[in-house]
Amino acid sequence: MLLLISPDGVEEALDCAKAAEHLDIVDVKKPDEGSLGANFPWVIREIRDAVPADKPVSATVGDVPYKPGTVAQAALGAVVSGATYIKVGLYGCTTPEQGIAVMRAVVRAVKDHRPEALVVASGYADAHRIGCVNPLALPDIAARSGADAAMLDTAVKDGTRLFDHVPPDTCAEFVRRAHAAGLLAALAGSVRQTDLGRLTRIGTDIVGVRGAVCEGGDRNAGRIRPHLVAAFRSEMDRHAREHRAGVTTAS
Ligand SMILES: O=C[C@H](O)COP(=O)(O)O
């Protein structure tokens, strides 16, 4: 399982760089503009320059509306600025068809510019609270639009968590559908160390976190700390070892 960490700007990205050996992807976002809030192109560029070259930089394009043209332009901005994972939160899409229309436009915009960049179609575990497309529709949306990964995060960061909205069995079905379509499966949403056993067992490819590696577990007031990133990775590694050895723990 790969570890994706979401700093809110250049300063936190520098702290991520100090913990680079413990993480796999640095994800640029602007949390005060939403769960998948988009940051400025110059911030993506600065962060690309600040983190080791062998660590991919991801950028969120935003909690986007059902406006394929607008979103395709934003996605191009992210890839031109140096991101090689482009994440789109389908916030304003109420049907799979709308999600596919947005994601097809994004895939074309991104891959015309940089064919090897990975496009991530993200839905929301708490979709029922915001009226957007059902979480289990994401793998099909991603596959039919030519994206590379399907993801779930939470839209409302109020302390509720991924498994509060999409139970582990349903997350397992999400992962199964993504893998059946040849996609990566990414899961996030106030994930804690105690969730890592289940995320490992269901075959999650990428886990995305912010709050769990911030001081006090606070994604808004706390800052990302390198030692918390190291501790989180260590717990991931422990679960991976136990999974390989066939050990099942309670969490
Ligand atoms: O993409 C990952 C998100 O930033 C997760 O943030 P969170 O762990 O604070 O919910």
CSV table of C-alpha atoms and ligand atoms in Angstrom, one decimal:
chain,number,residue,atom,x,y,z
A,1,MET,CA,0.0,0.0,0.0
A,2,LEU,CA,1.3,3.4,-0.9
A,3,LEU,CA,1.1,6.4,1.5
A,4,LEU,CA,-0.1,9.7,0.1
A,5,ILE,CA,0.2,12.7,2.4
A,6,SER,CA,-1.6,16.0,1.8
A,7,PRO,CA,0.3,19.1,2.9
A,8,ASP,CA,-1.5,22.5,2.6
A,9,GLY,CA,1.3,24.5,1.1
A,10,VAL,CA,5.1,24.8,0.6
A,11,GLU,CA,6.0,24.9,4.3
A,12,GLU,CA,4.3,21.7,5.2
A,13,ALA,CA,5.6,20.1,2.0
A,14,LEU,CA,9.1,20.8,3.3
A,15,ASP,CA,8.3,18.9,6.4
A,16,CYS,CA,7.0,16.1,4.2
A,17,ALA,CA,10.3,16.2,2.4
A,18,LYS,CA,12.1,15.6,5.7
A,19,ALA,CA,10.0,12.4,6.0
A,20,ALA,CA,10.4,11.5,2.3
A,21,GLU,CA,11.7,8.0,3.0
A,22,HIS,CA,8.5,7.2,4.8
A,23,LEU,CA,6.0,8.3,2.2
A,24,ASP,CA,5.2,7.6,-1.4
A,25,ILE,CA,3.2,10.5,-2.9
A,26,VAL,CA,3.0,14.2,-1.9
A,27,ASP,CA,-0.5,15.5,-2.6
A,28,VAL,CA,-0.9,19.2,-3.0
A,29,LYS,CA,-4.2,20.6,-1.9
A,30,LYS,CA,-5.8,23.7,-0.3
A,31,PRO,CA,-7.9,22.3,2.6
A,32,ASP,CA,-9.6,25.7,3.2
A,33,GLU,CA,-11.1,25.5,-0.3
A,34,GLY,CA,-12.7,22.1,0.4
A,35,SER,CA,-11.9,18.4,1.0
A,36,LEU,CA,-10.2,18.2,-2.4
A,37,GLY,CA,-9.6,22.0,-2.7
A,38,ALA,CA,-7.2,23.0,-5.5
A,39,ASN,CA,-4.0,25.0,-4.7
A,40,PHE,CA,-2.3,27.6,-6.9
A,41,PRO,CA,-0.2,26.5,-9.9
A,42,TRP,CA,2.9,28.2,-8.4
A,43,VAL,CA,2.4,26.3,-5.2
A,44,ILE,CA,2.4,23.0,-7.1
A,45,ARG,CA,5.6,24.1,-8.9
A,46,GLU,CA,7.3,25.1,-5.7
A,47,ILE,CA,6.4,21.8,-4.0
A,48,ARG,CA,7.5,19.8,-7.0
A,49,ASP,CA,10.9,21.6,-6.6
A,50,ALA,CA,11.0,21.0,-2.9
A,51,VAL,CA,10.4,17.3,-2.6
A,52,PRO,CA,12.9,14.6,-3.8
A,53,ALA,CA,12.6,14.0,-7.6
A,54,ASP,CA,11.8,10.3,-7.1
A,55,LYS,CA,8.6,11.2,-5.1
A,56,PRO,CA,5.6,11.8,-7.3
A,57,VAL,CA,3.6,15.0,-6.7
A,58,SER,CA,-0.2,14.7,-6.8
A,59,ALA,CA,-2.5,17.7,-7.1
A,60,THR,CA,-6.2,18.0,-6.5
A,61,VAL,CA,-8.2,19.9,-9.1
A,62,GLY,CA,-10.9,20.7,-6.6
A,63,ASP,CA,-14.4,19.6,-5.4
A,64,VAL,CA,-15.5,20.2,-9.0
A,65,PRO,CA,-18.8,21.2,-10.6
A,66,TYR,CA,-20.4,19.3,-13.5
A,67,LYS,CA,-18.5,21.4,-16.0
A,68,PRO,CA,-16.3,19.3,-18.1
A,69,GLY,CA,-14.6,22.1,-20.0
A,70,THR,CA,-13.8,24.1,-16.8
A,71,VAL,CA,-12.4,21.0,-15.0
A,72,ALA,CA,-10.3,19.9,-18.0
A,73,GLN,CA,-8.6,23.3,-18.1
A,74,ALA,CA,-7.9,23.1,-14.4
A,75,ALA,CA,-6.5,19.6,-14.7
A,76,LEU,CA,-4.2,20.7,-17.5
A,77,GLY,CA,-3.0,23.5,-15.2
A,78,ALA,CA,-2.1,20.9,-12.5
A,79,VAL,CA,-0.2,18.7,-14.8
A,80,VAL,CA,1.7,21.6,-16.5
A,81,SER,CA,2.7,22.7,-13.0
A,82,GLY,CA,4.5,19.4,-12.4
A,83,ALA,CA,1.9,17.1,-10.8
A,84,THR,CA,1.9,13.5,-12.1
A,85,TYR,CA,-1.2,12.3,-10.2
A,86,ILE,CA,-4.2,14.5,-11.0
A,87,LYS,CA,-7.1,14.0,-8.5
A,88,VAL,CA,-10.6,15.2,-9.3
A,89,GLY,CA,-13.4,15.3,-6.7
A,90,LEU,CA,-16.7,14.8,-8.5
A,91,TYR,CA,-18.6,16.9,-6.0
A,92,GLY,CA,-21.1,18.4,-8.4
A,93,CYS,CA,-21.8,15.2,-10.4
A,94,THR,CA,-25.1,13.6,-9.5
A,95,THR,CA,-25.1,10.7,-12.0
A,96,PRO,CA,-22.4,8.4,-13.3
A,97,GLU,CA,-22.9,9.8,-16.8
A,98,GLN,CA,-22.0,13.3,-15.5
A,99,GLY,CA,-19.0,11.9,-13.7
A,100,ILE,CA,-17.9,10.1,-16.9
A,101,ALA,CA,-18.2,13.3,-19.0
A,102,VAL,CA,-16.1,15.3,-16.6
A,103,MET,CA,-13.4,12.5,-16.3
A,104,ARG,CA,-13.2,11.9,-20.0
A,105,ALA,CA,-12.4,15.6,-20.5
A,106,VAL,CA,-9.8,15.5,-17.8
A,107,VAL,CA,-8.2,12.3,-19.1
A,108,ARG,CA,-7.8,13.8,-22.5
A,109,ALA,CA,-6.5,17.2,-21.2
A,110,VAL,CA,-3.9,15.5,-19.0
A,111,LYS,CA,-2.8,12.7,-21.2
A,112,ASP,CA,-2.5,14.9,-24.3
A,113,HIS,CA,0.1,16.8,-22.3
A,114,ARG,CA,1.8,14.0,-20.3
A,115,PRO,CA,0.7,10.5,-21.3
A,116,GLU,CA,2.3,8.9,-18.3
A,117,ALA,CA,0.5,11.1,-15.7
A,118,LEU,CA,-2.1,9.2,-13.6
A,119,VAL,CA,-5.7,10.5,-13.4
A,120,VAL,CA,-7.7,9.7,-10.2
A,121,ALA,CA,-11.5,9.9,-10.2
A,122,SER,CA,-12.5,10.7,-6.6
A,123,GLY,CA,-15.9,10.4,-5.1
A,124,TYR,CA,-17.0,10.9,-1.5
A,125,ALA,CA,-17.8,8.3,1.1
A,126,ASP,CA,-20.3,10.7,2.6
A,127,ALA,CA,-22.0,11.3,-0.8
A,128,HIS,CA,-25.4,11.0,0.8
A,129,ARG,CA,-24.7,14.3,2.7
A,130,ILE,CA,-23.9,16.3,-0.4
A,131,GLY,CA,-26.1,14.6,-3.0
A,132,CYS,CA,-23.3,13.5,-5.4
A,133,VAL,CA,-22.7,10.2,-7.2
A,134,ASN,CA,-22.7,7.0,-5.1
A,135,PRO,CA,-19.3,5.8,-3.9
A,136,LEU,CA,-19.6,2.4,-5.5
A,137,ALA,CA,-20.1,4.0,-8.9
A,138,LEU,CA,-16.6,5.4,-8.9
A,139,PRO,CA,-14.7,2.4,-10.3
A,140,ASP,CA,-17.0,2.2,-13.3
A,141,ILE,CA,-16.8,6.0,-13.8
A,142,ALA,CA,-13.0,5.8,-13.7
A,143,ALA,CA,-12.8,2.8,-16.0
A,144,ARG,CA,-15.2,4.2,-18.6
A,145,SER,CA,-13.4,7.5,-18.8
A,146,GLY,CA,-9.9,6.0,-19.1
A,147,ALA,CA,-8.7,7.2,-15.7
A,148,ASP,CA,-6.1,5.2,-13.8
A,149,ALA,CA,-7.5,5.1,-10.2
A,150,ALA,CA,-10.7,5.3,-8.3
A,151,MET,CA,-10.7,7.0,-4.9
A,152,LEU,CA,-13.0,7.8,-2.0
A,153,ASP,CA,-12.4,10.6,0.5
A,154,THR,CA,-14.9,12.3,2.8
A,155,ALA,CA,-16.4,15.6,1.7
A,156,VAL,CA,-17.3,17.0,5.1
A,157,LYS,CA,-14.3,17.0,7.5
A,158,ASP,CA,-16.3,17.1,10.7
A,159,GLY,CA,-14.6,14.2,12.5
A,160,THR,CA,-16.6,11.5,10.8
A,161,ARG,CA,-14.5,9.0,9.0
A,162,LEU,CA,-14.3,6.8,5.9
A,163,PHE,CA,-15.7,3.7,7.6
A,164,ASP,CA,-18.5,5.7,9.3
A,165,HIS,CA,-20.0,6.2,5.9
A,166,VAL,CA,-18.8,3.3,3.8
A,167,PRO,CA,-18.3,0.2,6.0
A,168,PRO,CA,-15.2,-2.0,5.5
A,169,ASP,CA,-17.2,-4.6,3.5
A,170,THR,CA,-18.4,-2.0,1.1
A,171,CYS,CA,-14.9,-0.5,0.8
A,172,ALA,CA,-13.7,-4.1,0.0
A,173,GLU,CA,-16.3,-4.2,-2.8
A,174,PHE,CA,-15.0,-0.8,-4.0
A,175,VAL,CA,-11.5,-2.2,-4.2
A,176,ARG,CA,-12.7,-5.4,-5.8
A,177,ARG,CA,-14.5,-3.4,-8.6
A,178,ALA,CA,-11.5,-1.1,-9.1
A,179,HIS,CA,-9.1,-4.1,-9.5
A,180,ALA,CA,-11.5,-5.9,-11.8
A,181,ALA,CA,-11.4,-2.9,-14.0
A,182,GLY,CA,-7.6,-2.7,-13.9
A,183,LEU,CA,-7.6,0.4,-11.7
A,184,LEU,CA,-5.8,1.4,-8.6
A,185,ALA,CA,-8.0,1.8,-5.5
A,186,ALA,CA,-7.3,4.7,-3.2
A,187,LEU,CA,-9.1,5.3,0.1
A,188,ALA,CA,-9.0,8.3,2.5
A,189,GLY,CA,-11.2,10.1,4.9
A,190,SER,CA,-9.8,10.9,8.4
A,191,VAL,CA,-8.1,7.5,8.3
A,192,ARG,CA,-6.3,6.6,11.5
A,193,GLN,CA,-3.6,4.0,12.3
A,194,THR,CA,-6.4,1.8,13.7
A,195,ASP,CA,-7.9,1.5,10.2
A,196,LEU,CA,-4.7,0.3,8.6
A,197,GLY,CA,-5.3,-3.4,9.3
A,198,ARG,CA,-8.6,-3.4,7.4
A,199,LEU,CA,-7.3,-1.2,4.6
A,200,THR,CA,-4.4,-3.6,4.2
A,201,ARG,CA,-6.6,-6.7,4.2
A,202,ILE,CA,-9.0,-5.5,1.6
A,203,GLY,CA,-6.1,-4.7,-0.8
A,204,THR,CA,-6.1,-0.9,-0.9
A,205,ASP,CA,-3.4,0.4,-3.2
A,206,ILE,CA,-3.1,4.0,-1.9
A,207,VAL,CA,-4.1,5.4,1.5
A,208,GLY,CA,-4.4,9.2,1.7
A,209,VAL,CA,-4.0,11.0,5.0
A,210,ARG,CA,-3.6,14.4,6.5
A,211,GLY,CA,-5.2,14.6,10.0
A,212,ALA,CA,-3.5,11.5,11.2
A,213,VAL,CA,0.0,12.9,10.6
A,214,CYS,CA,-0.8,16.4,11.9
A,215,GLU,CA,-0.1,17.5,15.5
A,216,GLY,CA,-3.0,16.5,17.7
A,217,GLY,CA,-4.6,14.7,14.8
A,218,ASP,CA,-6.0,18.1,13.8
A,219,ARG,CA,-6.0,18.6,10.0
A,220,ASN,CA,-6.8,22.3,10.4
A,221,ALA,CA,-5.0,23.7,13.4
A,222,GLY,CA,-2.2,21.1,13.5
A,223,ARG,CA,0.8,20.9,11.2
A,224,ILE,CA,2.2,17.8,9.5
A,225,ARG,CA,5.1,16.5,11.5
A,226,PRO,CA,7.8,14.2,10.1
A,227,HIS,CA,7.8,11.9,13.2
A,228,LEU,CA,4.1,11.3,12.8
A,229,VAL,CA,4.6,10.4,9.1
A,230,ALA,CA,7.3,8.0,10.2
A,231,ALA,CA,5.0,6.5,12.9
A,232,PHE,CA,2.2,6.1,10.5
A,233,ARG,CA,4.4,4.3,7.9
A,234,SER,CA,5.8,2.1,10.6
A,235,GLU,CA,2.3,0.9,11.4
A,236,MET,CA,1.5,0.4,7.7
A,237,ASP,CA,4.7,-1.7,7.4
A,238,ARG,CA,3.7,-3.8,10.4
A,239,HIS,CA,0.3,-4.5,9.0
A,240,ALA,CA,1.8,-5.4,5.6
A,241,ARG,CA,4.2,-7.9,7.3
A,242,GLU,CA,1.4,-9.4,9.3
A,243,HIS,CA,-0.9,-9.7,6.3
A,244,ARG,CA,1.9,-11.4,4.3
A,245,ALA,CA,2.4,-13.8,7.2
A,246,GLY,CA,-1.4,-14.5,7.4
A,247,VAL,CA,-1.8,-13.0,10.9
A,248,THR,CA,-5.2,-11.3,11.6
A,249,THR,CA,-5.3,-8.6,14.2
A,250,ALA,CA,-8.5,-7.0,15.7
A,251,SER,CA,-8.0,-3.6,13.9
B,1,LIG,O1,-6.2,12.8,0.3
B,1,LIG,C1,-6.2,12.7,1.5
B,1,LIG,C2,-6.9,13.7,2.4
B,1,LIG,O2,-6.2,14.8,2.5
B,1,LIG,C3,-7.2,13.1,3.7
B,1,LIG,O3,-7.3,14.0,4.7
B,1,LIG,P1,-7.7,13.5,6.2
B,1,LIG,O4,-6.9,12.3,6.5
B,1,LIG,O5,-7.5,14.7,7.1
B,1,LIG,O6,-9.2,13.2,6.0
